[in-house]
mmCIF file of C-alpha atoms in Angstrom:
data_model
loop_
_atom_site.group_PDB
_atom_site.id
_atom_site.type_symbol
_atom_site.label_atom_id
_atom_site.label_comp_id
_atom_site.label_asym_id
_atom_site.label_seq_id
_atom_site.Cartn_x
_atom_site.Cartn_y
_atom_site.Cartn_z
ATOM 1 C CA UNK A 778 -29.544 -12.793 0.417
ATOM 2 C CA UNK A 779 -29.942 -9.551 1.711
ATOM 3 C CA UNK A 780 -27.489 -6.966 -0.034
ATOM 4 C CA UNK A 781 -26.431 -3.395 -0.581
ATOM 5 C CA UNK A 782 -26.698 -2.486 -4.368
ATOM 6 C CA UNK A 783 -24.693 0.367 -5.830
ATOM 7 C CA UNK A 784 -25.577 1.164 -9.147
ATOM 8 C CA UNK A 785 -22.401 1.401 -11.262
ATOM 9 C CA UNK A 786 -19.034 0.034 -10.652
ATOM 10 C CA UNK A 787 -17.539 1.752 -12.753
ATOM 11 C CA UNK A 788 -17.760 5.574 -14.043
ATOM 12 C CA UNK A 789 -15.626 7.723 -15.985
ATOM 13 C CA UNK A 790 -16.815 11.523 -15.758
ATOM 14 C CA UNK A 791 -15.922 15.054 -17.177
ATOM 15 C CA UNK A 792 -15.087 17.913 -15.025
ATOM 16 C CA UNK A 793 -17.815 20.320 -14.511
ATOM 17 C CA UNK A 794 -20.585 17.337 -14.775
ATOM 18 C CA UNK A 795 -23.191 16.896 -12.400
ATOM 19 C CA UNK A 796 -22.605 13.211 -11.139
ATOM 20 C CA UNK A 797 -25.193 11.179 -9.413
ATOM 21 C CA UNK A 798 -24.459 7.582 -7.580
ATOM 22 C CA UNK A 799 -27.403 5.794 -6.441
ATOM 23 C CA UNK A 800 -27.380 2.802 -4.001
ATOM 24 C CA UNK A 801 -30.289 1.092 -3.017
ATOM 25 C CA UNK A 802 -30.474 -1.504 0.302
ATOM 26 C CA UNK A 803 -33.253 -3.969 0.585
ATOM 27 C CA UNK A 804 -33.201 -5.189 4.160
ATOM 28 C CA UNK A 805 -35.234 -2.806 5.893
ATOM 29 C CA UNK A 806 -31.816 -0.649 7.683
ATOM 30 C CA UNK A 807 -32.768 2.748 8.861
ATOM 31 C CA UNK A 808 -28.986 4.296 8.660
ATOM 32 C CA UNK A 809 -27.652 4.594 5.525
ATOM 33 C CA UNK A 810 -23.910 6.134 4.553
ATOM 34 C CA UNK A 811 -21.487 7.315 1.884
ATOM 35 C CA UNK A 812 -18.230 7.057 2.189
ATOM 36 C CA UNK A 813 -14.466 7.649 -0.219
ATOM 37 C CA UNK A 814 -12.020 5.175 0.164
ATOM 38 C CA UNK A 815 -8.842 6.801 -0.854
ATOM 39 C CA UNK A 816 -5.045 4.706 -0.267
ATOM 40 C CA UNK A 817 -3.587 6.131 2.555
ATOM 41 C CA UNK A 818 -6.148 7.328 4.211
ATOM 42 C CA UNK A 819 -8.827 4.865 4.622
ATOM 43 C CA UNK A 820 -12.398 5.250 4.300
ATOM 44 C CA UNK A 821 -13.781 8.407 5.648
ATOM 45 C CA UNK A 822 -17.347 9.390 5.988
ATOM 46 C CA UNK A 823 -18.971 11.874 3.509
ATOM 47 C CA UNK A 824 -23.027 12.012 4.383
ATOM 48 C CA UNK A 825 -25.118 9.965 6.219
ATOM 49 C CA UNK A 826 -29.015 9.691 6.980
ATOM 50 C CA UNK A 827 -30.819 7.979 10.100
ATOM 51 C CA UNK A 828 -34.198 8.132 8.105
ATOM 52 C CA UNK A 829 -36.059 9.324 5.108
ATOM 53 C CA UNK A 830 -35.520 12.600 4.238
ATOM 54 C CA UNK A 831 -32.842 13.142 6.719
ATOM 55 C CA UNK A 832 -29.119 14.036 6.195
ATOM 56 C CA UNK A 833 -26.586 14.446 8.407
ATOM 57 C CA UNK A 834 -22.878 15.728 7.201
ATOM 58 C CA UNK A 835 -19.391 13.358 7.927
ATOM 59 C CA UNK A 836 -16.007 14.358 7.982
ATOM 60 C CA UNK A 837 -15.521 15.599 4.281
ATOM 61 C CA UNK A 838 -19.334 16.582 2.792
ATOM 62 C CA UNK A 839 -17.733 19.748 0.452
ATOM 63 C CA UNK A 840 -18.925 19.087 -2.541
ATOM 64 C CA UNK A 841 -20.940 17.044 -1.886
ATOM 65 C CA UNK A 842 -25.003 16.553 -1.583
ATOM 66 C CA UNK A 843 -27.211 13.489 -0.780
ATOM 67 C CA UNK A 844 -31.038 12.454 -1.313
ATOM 68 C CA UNK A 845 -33.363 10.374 0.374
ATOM 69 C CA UNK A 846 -36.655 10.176 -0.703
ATOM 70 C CA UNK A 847 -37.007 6.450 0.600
ATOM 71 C CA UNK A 848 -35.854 4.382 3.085
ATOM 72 C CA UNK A 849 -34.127 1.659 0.708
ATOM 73 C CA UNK A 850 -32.203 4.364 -1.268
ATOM 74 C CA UNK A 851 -29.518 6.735 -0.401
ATOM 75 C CA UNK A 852 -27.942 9.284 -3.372
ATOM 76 C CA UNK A 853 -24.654 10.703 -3.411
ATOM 77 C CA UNK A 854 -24.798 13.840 -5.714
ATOM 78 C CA UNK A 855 -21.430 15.537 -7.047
ATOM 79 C CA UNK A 856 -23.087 18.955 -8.004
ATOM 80 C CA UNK A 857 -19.822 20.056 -10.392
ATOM 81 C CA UNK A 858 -17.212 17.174 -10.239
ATOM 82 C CA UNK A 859 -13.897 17.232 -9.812
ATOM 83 C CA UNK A 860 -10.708 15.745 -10.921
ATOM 84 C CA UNK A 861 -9.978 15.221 -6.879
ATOM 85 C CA UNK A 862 -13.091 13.408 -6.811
ATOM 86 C CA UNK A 863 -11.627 10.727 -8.320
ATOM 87 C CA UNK A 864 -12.051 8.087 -5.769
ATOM 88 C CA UNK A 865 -13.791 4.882 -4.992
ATOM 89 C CA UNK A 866 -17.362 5.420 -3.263
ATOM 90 C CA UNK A 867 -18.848 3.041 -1.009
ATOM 91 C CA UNK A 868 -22.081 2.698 0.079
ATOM 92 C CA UNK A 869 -23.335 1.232 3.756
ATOM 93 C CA UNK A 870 -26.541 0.800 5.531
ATOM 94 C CA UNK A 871 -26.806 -0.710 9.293
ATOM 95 C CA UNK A 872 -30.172 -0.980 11.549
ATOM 96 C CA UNK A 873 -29.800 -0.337 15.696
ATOM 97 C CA UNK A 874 -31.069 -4.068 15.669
ATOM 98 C CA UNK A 875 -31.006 -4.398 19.721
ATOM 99 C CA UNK A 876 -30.911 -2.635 22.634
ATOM 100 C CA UNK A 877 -26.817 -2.748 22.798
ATOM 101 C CA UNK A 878 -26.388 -1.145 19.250
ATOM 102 C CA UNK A 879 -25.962 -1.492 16.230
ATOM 103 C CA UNK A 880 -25.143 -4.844 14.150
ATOM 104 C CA UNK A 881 -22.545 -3.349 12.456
ATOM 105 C CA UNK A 882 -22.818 -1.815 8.290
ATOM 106 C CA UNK A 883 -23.428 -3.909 5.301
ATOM 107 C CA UNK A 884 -21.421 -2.397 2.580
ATOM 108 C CA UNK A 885 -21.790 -2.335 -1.211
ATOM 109 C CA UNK A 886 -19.679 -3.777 -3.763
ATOM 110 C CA UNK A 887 -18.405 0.404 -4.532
ATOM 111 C CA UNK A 888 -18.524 2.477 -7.453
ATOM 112 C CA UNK A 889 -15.419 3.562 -8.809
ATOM 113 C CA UNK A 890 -15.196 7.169 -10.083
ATOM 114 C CA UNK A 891 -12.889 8.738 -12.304
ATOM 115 C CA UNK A 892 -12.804 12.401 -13.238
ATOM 116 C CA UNK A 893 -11.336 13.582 -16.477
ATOM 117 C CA UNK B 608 -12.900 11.955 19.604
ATOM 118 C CA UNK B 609 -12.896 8.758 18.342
ATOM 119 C CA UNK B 610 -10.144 7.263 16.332
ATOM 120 C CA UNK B 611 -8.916 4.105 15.052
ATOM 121 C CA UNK B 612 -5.447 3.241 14.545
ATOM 122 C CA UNK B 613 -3.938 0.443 12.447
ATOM 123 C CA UNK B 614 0.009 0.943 12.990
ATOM 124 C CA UNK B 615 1.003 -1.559 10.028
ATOM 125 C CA UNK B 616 0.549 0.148 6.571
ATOM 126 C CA UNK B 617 1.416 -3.534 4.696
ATOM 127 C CA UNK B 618 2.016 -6.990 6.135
ATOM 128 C CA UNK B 619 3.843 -9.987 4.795
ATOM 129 C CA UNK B 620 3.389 -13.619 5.640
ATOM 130 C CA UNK B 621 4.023 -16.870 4.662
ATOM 131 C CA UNK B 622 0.905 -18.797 4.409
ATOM 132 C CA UNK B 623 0.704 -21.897 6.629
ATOM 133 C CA UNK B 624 2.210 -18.866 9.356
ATOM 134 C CA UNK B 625 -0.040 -16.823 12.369
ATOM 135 C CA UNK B 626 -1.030 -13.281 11.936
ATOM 136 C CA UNK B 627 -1.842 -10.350 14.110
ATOM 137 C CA UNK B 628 -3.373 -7.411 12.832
ATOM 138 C CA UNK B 629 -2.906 -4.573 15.111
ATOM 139 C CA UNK B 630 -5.752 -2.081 15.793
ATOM 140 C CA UNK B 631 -5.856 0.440 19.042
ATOM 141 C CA UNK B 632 -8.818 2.888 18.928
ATOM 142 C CA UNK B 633 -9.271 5.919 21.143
ATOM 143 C CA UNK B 634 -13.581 6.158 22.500
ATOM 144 C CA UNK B 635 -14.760 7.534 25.750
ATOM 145 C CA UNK B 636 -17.360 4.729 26.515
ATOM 146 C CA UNK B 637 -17.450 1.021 25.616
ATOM 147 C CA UNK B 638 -16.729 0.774 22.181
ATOM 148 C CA UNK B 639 -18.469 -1.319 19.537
ATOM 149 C CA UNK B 640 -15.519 -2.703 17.548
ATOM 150 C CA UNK B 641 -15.462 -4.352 14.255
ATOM 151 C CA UNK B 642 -12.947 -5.343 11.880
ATOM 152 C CA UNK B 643 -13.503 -5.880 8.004
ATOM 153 C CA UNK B 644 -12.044 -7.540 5.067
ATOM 154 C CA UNK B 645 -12.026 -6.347 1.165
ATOM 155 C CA UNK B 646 -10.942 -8.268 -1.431
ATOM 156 C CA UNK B 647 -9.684 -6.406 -4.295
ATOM 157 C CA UNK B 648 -12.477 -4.368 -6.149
ATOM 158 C CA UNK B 649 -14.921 -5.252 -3.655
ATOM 159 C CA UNK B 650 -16.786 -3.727 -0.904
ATOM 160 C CA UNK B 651 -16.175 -4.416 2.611
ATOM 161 C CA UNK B 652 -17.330 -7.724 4.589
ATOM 162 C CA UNK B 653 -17.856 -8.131 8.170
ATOM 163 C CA UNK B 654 -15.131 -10.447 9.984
ATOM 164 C CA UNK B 655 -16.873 -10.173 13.716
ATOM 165 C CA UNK B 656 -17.153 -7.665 16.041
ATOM 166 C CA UNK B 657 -17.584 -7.202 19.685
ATOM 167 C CA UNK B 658 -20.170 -5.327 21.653
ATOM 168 C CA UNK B 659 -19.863 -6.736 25.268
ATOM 169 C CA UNK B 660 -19.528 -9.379 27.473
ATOM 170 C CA UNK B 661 -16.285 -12.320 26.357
ATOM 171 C CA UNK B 662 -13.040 -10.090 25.259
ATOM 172 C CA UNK B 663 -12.270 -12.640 22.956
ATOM 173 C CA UNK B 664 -14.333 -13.297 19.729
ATOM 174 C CA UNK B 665 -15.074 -15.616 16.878
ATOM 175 C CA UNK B 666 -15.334 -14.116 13.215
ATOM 176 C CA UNK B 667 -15.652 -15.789 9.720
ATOM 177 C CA UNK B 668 -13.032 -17.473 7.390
ATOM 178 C CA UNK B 669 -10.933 -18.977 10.604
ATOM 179 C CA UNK B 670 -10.256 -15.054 12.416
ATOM 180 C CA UNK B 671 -10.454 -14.297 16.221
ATOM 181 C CA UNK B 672 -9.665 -10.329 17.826
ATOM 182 C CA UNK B 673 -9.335 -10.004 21.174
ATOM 183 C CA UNK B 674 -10.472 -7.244 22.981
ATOM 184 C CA UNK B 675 -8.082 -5.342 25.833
ATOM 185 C CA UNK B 676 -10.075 -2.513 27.617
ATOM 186 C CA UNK B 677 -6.350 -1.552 29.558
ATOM 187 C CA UNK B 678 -4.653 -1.380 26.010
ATOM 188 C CA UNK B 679 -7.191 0.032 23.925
ATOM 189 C CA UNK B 680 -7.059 -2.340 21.676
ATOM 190 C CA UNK B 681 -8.569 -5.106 19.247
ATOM 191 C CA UNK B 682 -6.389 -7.138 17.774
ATOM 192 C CA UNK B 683 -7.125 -10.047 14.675
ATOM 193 C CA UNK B 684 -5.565 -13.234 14.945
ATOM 194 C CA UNK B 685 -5.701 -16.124 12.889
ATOM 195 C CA UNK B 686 -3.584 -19.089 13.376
ATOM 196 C CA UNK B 687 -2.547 -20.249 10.172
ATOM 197 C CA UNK B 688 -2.827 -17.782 6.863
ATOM 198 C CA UNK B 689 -4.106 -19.289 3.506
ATOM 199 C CA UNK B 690 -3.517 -17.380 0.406
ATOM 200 C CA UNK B 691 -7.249 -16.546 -0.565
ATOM 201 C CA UNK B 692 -6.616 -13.896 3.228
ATOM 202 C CA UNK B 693 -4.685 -11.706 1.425
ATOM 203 C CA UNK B 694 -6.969 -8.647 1.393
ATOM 204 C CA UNK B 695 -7.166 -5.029 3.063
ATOM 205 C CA UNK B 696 -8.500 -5.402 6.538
ATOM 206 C CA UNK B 697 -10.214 -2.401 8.209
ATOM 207 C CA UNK B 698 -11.002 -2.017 11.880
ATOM 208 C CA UNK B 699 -13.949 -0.040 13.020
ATOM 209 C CA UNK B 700 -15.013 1.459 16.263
ATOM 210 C CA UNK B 701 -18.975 2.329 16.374
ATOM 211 C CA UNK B 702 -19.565 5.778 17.668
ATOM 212 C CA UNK B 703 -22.236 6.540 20.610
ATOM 213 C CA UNK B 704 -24.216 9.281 17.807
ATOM 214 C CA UNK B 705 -26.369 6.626 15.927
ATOM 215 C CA UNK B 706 -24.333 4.160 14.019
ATOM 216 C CA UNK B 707 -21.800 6.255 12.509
ATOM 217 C CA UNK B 708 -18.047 3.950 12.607
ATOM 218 C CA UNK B 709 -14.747 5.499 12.517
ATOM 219 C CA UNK B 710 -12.559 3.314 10.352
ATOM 220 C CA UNK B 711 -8.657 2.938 10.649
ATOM 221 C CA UNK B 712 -6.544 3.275 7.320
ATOM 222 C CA UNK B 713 -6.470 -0.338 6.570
ATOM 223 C CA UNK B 714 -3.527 -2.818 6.643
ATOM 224 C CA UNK B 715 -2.952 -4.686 3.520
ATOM 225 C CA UNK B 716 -1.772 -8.053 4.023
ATOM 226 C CA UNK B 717 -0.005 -10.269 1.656
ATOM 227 C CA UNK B 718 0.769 -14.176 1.694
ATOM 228 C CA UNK B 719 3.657 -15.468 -0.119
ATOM 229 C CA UNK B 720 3.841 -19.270 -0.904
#
């Protein structure tokens, strides 16, 4: 079964800390994204990377960096967290597939941050 | 610019009843459209989505959504609600840069027995 692997579900942080979430995808998928899901206000995109070594920024990338070294794995980097990083992180990857576009994203199971 | 908008925050139904979702999306071309489920502490999962060709289509777990290119909108349907449905649904349009989705904010549903 093909899948989206984030590495923690849980993680409880201190302010200041450098905070690294890893997700990994083994099916191949060229795109890969990060986004915060946040009640009220949906999911909305942080980083996201067509290839290796490429990194494009969403909607709300302050504070925010991201690594790929390989094409199955996609880092989300908090360089000095923040209690308003709290959130829950989800990871996605998706492949163009056909000619019409794209198949649509395969999501993680998320990674629940908390910032203290 | 794109956007996706779910107009019900929270919805309520008996199971056994019908449900609509509502989702209207604003995209200068012909939108890929998607709608999602997630369970409580889970990620997302893929319902169905439409690309082209018949406006109305078949998704997992019993759901339709009909596509209407005058409305703007995408609706998901299913006829008759079981309790294991009550989830956070999330519709998506695809954006023409790559494969990068706008999602609405959700609309949680609940079932009552």
């Amino acid at each position: 079964d093909v899948k989206v692997t984030q590495s923690s579900r849980y993680l409880v942080k201190r302010t200041g800390e450098k905070v690294f979430l890893e997700c990994v995808q083994d099916m191949d998928h060229e795109n890969m994204f990060w986004y915060r899901q946040d009640p009220g206000l949906g999911l909305r995109l942080i980083y996201f990377s067509y290839d290796v070594k490429m990194k494009e920024k969403g909607d709300i990338p302050e504070g925010y960096s991201v690594s790929r070294e390989k094409k199955e794995r996609f880092s989300l980097i908090l360089e000095s967290a923040s209690t308003n990083q709290t959130s829950m992180y989800l990871c996605a990857s998706s492949t163009l597939g056909n000619p019409t576009g794209s198949y649509g994203y395969t999501f993680g199971s998320g990674t629940r941050l908390t910032v203290v | 610019a794109q956007s996706v908008t779910q107009p019900d925050i929270h919805i309520t139904v008996s199971e056994g009843a019908s449900l609509e979702l509502r989702c209207n999306y604003s995209y200068g071309a012909t939108p890929y459209l998607f709608w999602y489920v997630q369970s409580p502490g889970q990620g997302l999962q893929l319902l169905l989505k439409y690309f082209s060709g018949d406006t109305l289509v078949q998704g997992i777990k019993g759901f339709e959504a009909e596509f209407k290119r005058s409305q703007s909108s995408f609706n998901l349907r299913k006829p008759s609600v079981h309790w294991s449905d009550a989830a956070e649904y999330f519709c998506a349009v695809g954006a023409s840069r790559g494969n990068q989705f706008y999602f609405g904010t959700g609309t949680s549903l609940t079932v009552i027995p």
